[in-house]
C-alpha cells in the first residue's frame, strides 16, 4: 500500500464534524468503529472511552489542515510532528493475502501499530499517512473546502494543484452560487444604468423647457 494513502484516515476523522454547521457524527463507539473501514480487528478494540479521545485527535488533525489552508507551512508541520511523536508506528513489509499471478506475495509497506487503545492506533496511522502525503505532494495539497459553510478537509491530488472543494457536490453548489451572484450583479448594473439614463433624459427634457 502507498503509505500516503493512509492519509485518508485523517480526512475521514476530520470530516466527522462540520463546525460551522454545528454537526458532529462522532457520537458513539459504533461511529468510531466505522472509521476503521475494513480493519475489523482494530475496530473491535474501540470502547466508549475512545469517543472522547477520537474527538481530541480530530481537533488536532483539523488544526493541521487549517494551518495548511492558511498558508502557514511551519505551523502545519509542527502540529503534525507533535502527533507523530505522541502516536508512533512501526513500518513493516507485508504480503497479507495478496498474491501475484505466480502465487508470490505482493509485498508492500504497511504501518503496524502497537497501541494501548483504539485511538492511539488510529491516530498513529492517520498522522503518518498525512505526513507522507505532505512530504510527497506538498503542504498546499492539504485543504479545506471553499464552499461555505462546508469546510470539510480534502487532499488535493490534481495534476495542476487546482482542487478547491471536498466533493463534486460542493463544487457544483459553489459554481451555481457564483453564477447567481454574477447574474444579480449584472442585473443591478443594468438597473443602475437604466436609472442613470432615465435621469439624464429627464434633465435634458427639463433644460429644453
PDB file of C-alpha atoms in Angstrom:
ATOM      1  CA  UNK A   1       0.000   0.000   0.000  1.00  0.00           C
ATOM      2  CA  UNK A   2       1.134   3.519  -0.793  1.00  0.00           C
ATOM      3  CA  UNK A   3       1.852   4.970   2.637  1.00  0.00           C
ATOM      4  CA  UNK A   4       0.376   8.317   1.591  1.00  0.00           C
ATOM      5  CA  UNK A   5      -2.973   6.539   1.138  1.00  0.00           C
ATOM      6  CA  UNK A   6      -3.196   6.243   4.918  1.00  0.00           C
ATOM      7  CA  UNK A   7      -3.864   9.983   4.908  1.00  0.00           C
ATOM      8  CA  UNK A   8      -7.484   9.097   4.140  1.00  0.00           C
ATOM      9  CA  UNK A   9      -7.737   8.081   7.793  1.00  0.00           C
ATOM     10  CA  UNK A  10      -7.090  11.701   8.753  1.00  0.00           C
ATOM     11  CA  UNK A  11      -9.654  13.057   6.276  1.00  0.00           C
ATOM     12  CA  UNK A  12     -12.330  10.609   7.414  1.00  0.00           C
ATOM     13  CA  UNK A  13     -11.868  11.568  11.052  1.00  0.00           C
ATOM     14  CA  UNK A  14     -11.713  15.334  10.482  1.00  0.00           C
ATOM     15  CA  UNK A  15     -14.861  15.258   8.375  1.00  0.00           C
ATOM     16  CA  UNK A  16     -16.977  13.617  11.075  1.00  0.00           C
ATOM     17  CA  UNK A  17     -17.520  17.167  12.297  1.00  0.00           C
ATOM     18  CA  UNK A  18     -18.779  20.266  10.497  1.00  0.00           C
ATOM     19  CA  UNK A  19     -18.082  23.084  12.992  1.00  0.00           C
ATOM     20  CA  UNK A  20     -19.800  25.828  11.008  1.00  0.00           C
ATOM     21  CA  UNK A  21     -22.987  23.778  10.863  1.00  0.00           C
ATOM     22  CA  UNK A  22     -22.764  22.523  14.447  1.00  0.00           C
ATOM     23  CA  UNK A  23     -22.812  18.944  13.155  1.00  0.00           C
ATOM     24  CA  UNK A  24     -20.913  16.076  14.798  1.00  0.00           C
ATOM     25  CA  UNK A  25     -21.255  12.457  13.641  1.00  0.00           C
ATOM     26  CA  UNK A  26     -18.746  11.119  16.165  1.00  0.00           C
ATOM     27  CA  UNK A  27     -21.191  10.405  18.969  1.00  0.00           C
ATOM     28  CA  UNK A  28     -20.907   6.669  19.626  1.00  0.00           C
ATOM     29  CA  UNK A  29     -18.477   3.767  19.713  1.00  0.00           C
ATOM     30  CA  UNK A  30     -20.175   2.464  16.546  1.00  0.00           C
ATOM     31  CA  UNK A  31     -19.220   5.698  14.771  1.00  0.00           C
ATOM     32  CA  UNK A  32     -15.629   5.247  15.948  1.00  0.00           C
ATOM     33  CA  UNK A  33     -15.501   1.671  14.684  1.00  0.00           C
ATOM     34  CA  UNK A  34     -16.906   2.693  11.299  1.00  0.00           C
ATOM     35  CA  UNK A  35     -13.880   4.953  10.747  1.00  0.00           C
ATOM     36  CA  UNK A  36     -11.557   1.932  10.583  1.00  0.00           C
ATOM     37  CA  UNK A  37     -13.175   0.690   7.400  1.00  0.00           C
ATOM     38  CA  UNK A  38     -12.061  -2.844   6.539  1.00  0.00           C
ATOM     39  CA  UNK A  39      -9.737  -3.067   9.544  1.00  0.00           C
ATOM     40  CA  UNK A  40     -12.190  -5.006  11.681  1.00  0.00           C
ATOM     41  CA  UNK A  41      -9.648  -6.271  14.203  1.00  0.00           C
ATOM     42  CA  UNK A  42      -8.557  -2.719  15.009  1.00  0.00           C
ATOM     43  CA  UNK A  43     -12.163  -1.534  15.174  1.00  0.00           C
ATOM     44  CA  UNK A  44     -13.043  -4.163  17.758  1.00  0.00           C
ATOM     45  CA  UNK A  45     -10.625  -2.557  20.219  1.00  0.00           C
ATOM     46  CA  UNK A  46     -12.758   0.606  20.355  1.00  0.00           C
ATOM     47  CA  UNK A  47     -14.696   1.368  23.529  1.00  0.00           C
ATOM     48  CA  UNK A  48     -16.913   4.220  24.684  1.00  0.00           C
ATOM     49  CA  UNK A  49     -13.841   5.951  26.102  1.00  0.00           C
ATOM     50  CA  UNK A  50     -12.456   6.263  22.568  1.00  0.00           C
ATOM     51  CA  UNK A  51     -15.273   8.615  21.521  1.00  0.00           C
ATOM     52  CA  UNK A  52     -13.815  11.458  23.581  1.00  0.00           C
ATOM     53  CA  UNK A  53     -10.230  10.550  22.666  1.00  0.00           C
ATOM     54  CA  UNK A  54     -11.068  10.464  18.950  1.00  0.00           C
ATOM     55  CA  UNK A  55     -12.631  13.902  19.183  1.00  0.00           C
ATOM     56  CA  UNK A  56      -9.439  15.268  20.729  1.00  0.00           C
ATOM     57  CA  UNK A  57      -7.296  13.822  17.926  1.00  0.00           C
ATOM     58  CA  UNK A  58      -9.804  15.098  15.383  1.00  0.00           C
ATOM     59  CA  UNK A  59      -9.364  18.655  16.615  1.00  0.00           C
ATOM     60  CA  UNK A  60      -5.585  18.379  16.334  1.00  0.00           C
ATOM     61  CA  UNK A  61      -5.773  16.969  12.807  1.00  0.00           C
ATOM     62  CA  UNK A  62      -8.178  19.714  11.745  1.00  0.00           C
ATOM     63  CA  UNK A  63      -5.682  22.253  13.087  1.00  0.00           C
ATOM     64  CA  UNK A  64      -3.090  20.810  10.656  1.00  0.00           C
ATOM     65  CA  UNK A  65      -5.471  21.321   7.729  1.00  0.00           C
ATOM     66  CA  UNK A  66      -6.382  24.817   8.921  1.00  0.00           C
ATOM     67  CA  UNK A  67      -2.728  25.826   9.135  1.00  0.00           C
ATOM     68  CA  UNK A  68      -2.022  24.396   5.686  1.00  0.00           C
ATOM     69  CA  UNK A  69      -5.103  26.100   4.245  1.00  0.00           C
ATOM     70  CA  UNK A  70      -3.946  29.416   5.723  1.00  0.00           C
ATOM     71  CA  UNK A  71      -0.510  29.003   4.123  1.00  0.00           C
ATOM     72  CA  UNK A  72       1.328  28.518   7.430  1.00  0.00           C
ATOM     73  CA  UNK A  73       3.529  25.580   6.431  1.00  0.00           C
ATOM     74  CA  UNK A  74       5.714  25.689   9.531  1.00  0.00           C
ATOM     75  CA  UNK A  75       2.750  25.518  11.894  1.00  0.00           C
ATOM     76  CA  UNK A  76       1.166  22.673   9.918  1.00  0.00           C
ATOM     77  CA  UNK A  77       4.387  20.670  10.111  1.00  0.00           C
ATOM     78  CA  UNK A  78       4.909  21.427  13.807  1.00  0.00           C
ATOM     79  CA  UNK A  79       1.368  20.318  14.654  1.00  0.00           C
ATOM     80  CA  UNK A  80       1.769  17.137  12.644  1.00  0.00           C
ATOM     81  CA  UNK A  81       5.156  16.379  14.187  1.00  0.00           C
ATOM     82  CA  UNK A  82       3.628  16.591  17.651  1.00  0.00           C
ATOM     83  CA  UNK A  83       1.113  13.920  16.655  1.00  0.00           C
ATOM     84  CA  UNK A  84       3.839  11.719  15.175  1.00  0.00           C
ATOM     85  CA  UNK A  85       5.834  11.900  18.406  1.00  0.00           C
ATOM     86  CA  UNK A  86       2.825  11.084  20.551  1.00  0.00           C
ATOM     87  CA  UNK A  87       1.493   8.287  18.327  1.00  0.00           C
ATOM     88  CA  UNK A  88       4.417   6.357  16.759  1.00  0.00           C
ATOM     89  CA  UNK A  89       4.127   3.468  14.291  1.00  0.00           C
ATOM     90  CA  UNK A  90       6.401   0.688  13.056  1.00  0.00           C
ATOM     91  CA  UNK A  91       6.729   0.356   9.265  1.00  0.00           C
ATOM     92  CA  UNK A  92       6.720  -3.292   8.181  1.00  0.00           C
ATOM     93  CA  UNK A  93       6.828  -5.211   4.913  1.00  0.00           C
ATOM     94  CA  UNK A  94       3.604  -7.128   4.481  1.00  0.00           C
ATOM     95  CA  UNK A  95       2.118  -9.507   1.953  1.00  0.00           C
ATOM     96  CA  UNK A  96      -1.172 -10.205   3.681  1.00  0.00           C
ATOM     97  CA  UNK A  97      -3.242 -12.492   1.484  1.00  0.00           C
ATOM     98  CA  UNK A  98      -2.457 -10.722  -1.787  1.00  0.00           C
ATOM     99  CA  UNK A  99      -0.707 -12.802  -4.452  1.00  0.00           C
ATOM    100  CA  UNK A 100       0.507 -12.155  -7.983  1.00  0.00           C
ATOM    101  CA  UNK A 101      -0.271 -14.374 -10.976  1.00  0.00           C
ATOM    102  CA  UNK A 102       2.558 -16.720  -9.992  1.00  0.00           C
ATOM    103  CA  UNK A 103       1.293 -17.094  -6.448  1.00  0.00           C
ATOM    104  CA  UNK A 104       4.000 -14.976  -4.883  1.00  0.00           C
ATOM    105  CA  UNK A 105       3.137 -12.415  -2.166  1.00  0.00           C
ATOM    106  CA  UNK A 106       2.602  -8.853  -3.346  1.00  0.00           C
ATOM    107  CA  UNK A 107       4.957  -7.238  -0.873  1.00  0.00           C
ATOM    108  CA  UNK A 108       4.202  -3.684   0.204  1.00  0.00           C
ATOM    109  CA  UNK A 109       4.839  -1.329   3.080  1.00  0.00           C
ATOM    110  CA  UNK A 110       2.386  -1.497   5.949  1.00  0.00           C
ATOM    111  CA  UNK A 111       2.117   0.641   9.066  1.00  0.00           C
ATOM    112  CA  UNK A 112       1.912  -1.637  12.078  1.00  0.00           C
ATOM    113  CA  UNK A 113       0.767  -0.013  15.266  1.00  0.00           C
ATOM    114  CA  UNK A 114       1.131  -1.207  18.830  1.00  0.00           C
ATOM    115  CA  UNK A 115      -1.472   0.905  20.577  1.00  0.00           C
ATOM    116  CA  UNK A 116      -2.728   0.887  24.119  1.00  0.00           C
ATOM    117  CA  UNK A 117      -6.202   1.749  22.769  1.00  0.00           C
ATOM    118  CA  UNK A 118      -8.089   2.185  19.501  1.00  0.00           C
ATOM    119  CA  UNK A 119      -7.496   5.941  19.408  1.00  0.00           C
ATOM    120  CA  UNK A 120      -3.730   5.566  19.620  1.00  0.00           C
ATOM    121  CA  UNK A 121      -3.741   3.065  16.767  1.00  0.00           C
ATOM    122  CA  UNK A 122      -5.942   5.176  14.508  1.00  0.00           C
ATOM    123  CA  UNK A 123      -4.113   8.412  15.314  1.00  0.00           C
ATOM    124  CA  UNK A 124      -0.739   6.824  14.559  1.00  0.00           C
ATOM    125  CA  UNK A 125      -1.815   5.674  11.101  1.00  0.00           C
ATOM    126  CA  UNK A 126      -3.667   8.910  10.299  1.00  0.00           C
ATOM    127  CA  UNK A 127      -0.741  11.111  11.319  1.00  0.00           C
ATOM    128  CA  UNK A 128       1.853   9.025   9.483  1.00  0.00           C
ATOM    129  CA  UNK A 129      -0.285   8.871   6.346  1.00  0.00           C
ATOM    130  CA  UNK A 130      -0.811  12.622   6.416  1.00  0.00           C
ATOM    131  CA  UNK A 131       2.927  13.144   6.919  1.00  0.00           C
ATOM    132  CA  UNK A 132       3.741  11.025   3.854  1.00  0.00           C
ATOM    133  CA  UNK A 133       1.159  12.914   1.801  1.00  0.00           C
ATOM    134  CA  UNK A 134       2.510  16.267   2.953  1.00  0.00           C
ATOM    135  CA  UNK A 135       6.146  15.434   2.230  1.00  0.00           C
ATOM    136  CA  UNK A 136       5.337  13.762  -1.092  1.00  0.00           C
ATOM    137  CA  UNK A 137       2.925  16.315  -2.565  1.00  0.00           C
ATOM    138  CA  UNK A 138       3.440  19.482  -0.514  1.00  0.00           C
ATOM    139  CA  UNK A 139       1.703  21.282   2.328  1.00  0.00           C
ATOM    140  CA  UNK A 140      -0.510  23.173  -0.108  1.00  0.00           C
ATOM    141  CA  UNK A 141      -2.145  19.867  -1.068  1.00  0.00           C
ATOM    142  CA  UNK A 142      -3.969  19.847   2.289  1.00  0.00           C
ATOM    143  CA  UNK A 143      -7.067  21.984   2.059  1.00  0.00           C
ATOM    144  CA  UNK A 144     -10.464  22.916   3.465  1.00  0.00           C
ATOM    145  CA  UNK A 145     -13.499  23.135   1.205  1.00  0.00           C
ATOM    146  CA  UNK A 146     -14.210  26.656  -0.067  1.00  0.00           C
ATOM    147  CA  UNK A 147     -17.944  26.000  -0.485  1.00  0.00           C
ATOM    148  CA  UNK A 148     -19.187  27.801   2.622  1.00  0.00           C
ATOM    149  CA  UNK A 149     -20.282  26.691   5.092  1.00  0.00           C
ATOM    150  CA  UNK A 150     -18.817  23.236   4.393  1.00  0.00           C
ATOM    151  CA  UNK A 151     -15.110  23.492   5.336  1.00  0.00           C
ATOM    152  CA  UNK A 152     -14.555  19.741   5.076  1.00  0.00           C
ATOM    153  CA  UNK A 153     -10.946  18.606   4.744  1.00  0.00           C
ATOM    154  CA  UNK A 154      -9.617  17.231   1.463  1.00  0.00           C
ATOM    155  CA  UNK A 155      -6.353  16.100  -0.117  1.00  0.00           C
ATOM    156  CA  UNK A 156      -5.552  17.694  -3.459  1.00  0.00           C
ATOM    157  CA  UNK A 157      -4.153  15.087  -5.849  1.00  0.00           C
ATOM    158  CA  UNK A 158      -4.916  17.028  -9.037  1.00  0.00           C
ATOM    159  CA  UNK A 159      -2.094  17.437 -11.530  1.00  0.00           C
ATOM    160  CA  UNK A 160      -2.308  21.243 -11.539  1.00  0.00           C
ATOM    161  CA  UNK A 161      -2.997  21.841  -7.827  1.00  0.00           C
ATOM    162  CA  UNK A 162      -6.425  23.205  -8.696  1.00  0.00           C
ATOM    163  CA  UNK A 163      -8.718  21.464  -6.228  1.00  0.00           C
ATOM    164  CA  UNK A 164     -10.757  23.827  -4.031  1.00  0.00           C
ATOM    165  CA  UNK A 165     -13.696  21.697  -2.882  1.00  0.00           C
ATOM    166  CA  UNK A 166     -14.114  18.491  -0.914  1.00  0.00           C
ATOM    167  CA  UNK A 167     -16.570  16.934  -3.387  1.00  0.00           C
ATOM    168  CA  UNK A 168     -18.245  17.366  -6.756  1.00  0.00           C
ATOM    169  CA  UNK A 169     -21.430  18.292  -4.897  1.00  0.00           C
ATOM    170  CA  UNK A 170     -19.753  21.218  -3.151  1.00  0.00           C
ATOM    171  CA  UNK A 171     -18.022  22.302  -6.376  1.00  0.00           C
ATOM    172  CA  UNK A 172     -21.385  22.353  -8.205  1.00  0.00           C
ATOM    173  CA  UNK A 173     -23.061  24.238  -5.365  1.00  0.00           C
ATOM    174  CA  UNK A 174     -20.273  26.835  -5.324  1.00  0.00           C
ATOM    175  CA  UNK A 175     -20.405  27.262  -9.106  1.00  0.00           C
ATOM    176  CA  UNK A 176     -24.179  27.730  -9.036  1.00  0.00           C
ATOM    177  CA  UNK A 177     -23.870  30.291  -6.236  1.00  0.00           C
ATOM    178  CA  UNK A 178     -21.168  32.165  -8.167  1.00  0.00           C
ATOM    179  CA  UNK A 179     -23.304  32.129 -11.337  1.00  0.00           C
ATOM    180  CA  UNK A 180     -26.303  33.520  -9.468  1.00  0.00           C
ATOM    181  CA  UNK A 181     -24.147  36.206  -7.845  1.00  0.00           C
ATOM    182  CA  UNK A 182     -22.868  37.271 -11.281  1.00  0.00           C
ATOM    183  CA  UNK A 183     -26.416  37.442 -12.613  1.00  0.00           C
ATOM    184  CA  UNK A 184     -27.524  39.575  -9.664  1.00  0.00           C
ATOM    185  CA  UNK A 185     -24.571  41.906 -10.201  1.00  0.00           C
ATOM    186  CA  UNK A 186     -25.354  42.215 -13.895  1.00  0.00           C
ATOM    187  CA  UNK A 187     -28.991  42.937 -13.083  1.00  0.00           C
ATOM    188  CA  UNK A 188     -28.018  45.566 -10.518  1.00  0.00           C
ATOM    189  CA  UNK A 189     -25.680  47.229 -13.024  1.00  0.00           C
ATOM    190  CA  UNK A 190     -28.392  47.172 -15.687  1.00  0.00           C
ATOM    191  CA  UNK A 191     -30.883  48.764 -13.300  1.00  0.00           C
ATOM    192  CA  UNK A 192     -28.327  51.365 -12.284  1.00  0.00           C
ATOM    193  CA  UNK A 193     -27.536  52.150 -15.918  1.00  0.00           C
ATOM    194  CA  UNK A 194     -31.248  52.411 -16.709  1.00  0.00           C
ATOM    195  CA  UNK A 195     -31.870  54.758 -13.812  1.00  0.00           C
ATOM    196  CA  UNK A 196     -28.915  56.920 -14.835  1.00  0.00           C
ATOM    197  CA  UNK A 197     -30.152  57.110 -18.421  1.00  0.00           C
ATOM    198  CA  UNK A 198     -33.663  57.979 -17.287  1.00  0.00           C
ATOM    199  CA  UNK A 199     -32.338  60.721 -15.037  1.00  0.00           C
ATOM    200  CA  UNK A 200     -30.290  62.117 -17.898  1.00  0.00           C
ATOM    201  CA  UNK A 201     -33.331  62.151 -20.160  1.00  0.00           C
ATOM    202  CA  UNK A 202     -35.422  63.958 -17.563  1.00  0.00           C
ATOM    203  CA  UNK A 203     -32.666  66.513 -17.046  1.00  0.00           C
ATOM    204  CA  UNK A 204     -32.428  67.104 -20.785  1.00  0.00           C
ATOM    205  CA  UNK A 205     -36.167  67.465 -21.135  1.00  0.00           C
ATOM    206  CA  UNK A 206     -36.268  69.920 -18.227  1.00  0.00           C
ATOM    207  CA  UNK A 207     -33.477  72.017 -19.777  1.00  0.00           C
ATOM    208  CA  UNK A 208     -35.275  72.182 -23.107  1.00  0.00           C
ATOM    209  CA  UNK A 209     -38.346  73.645 -21.401  1.00  0.00           C
TER     210      UNK A 209
END
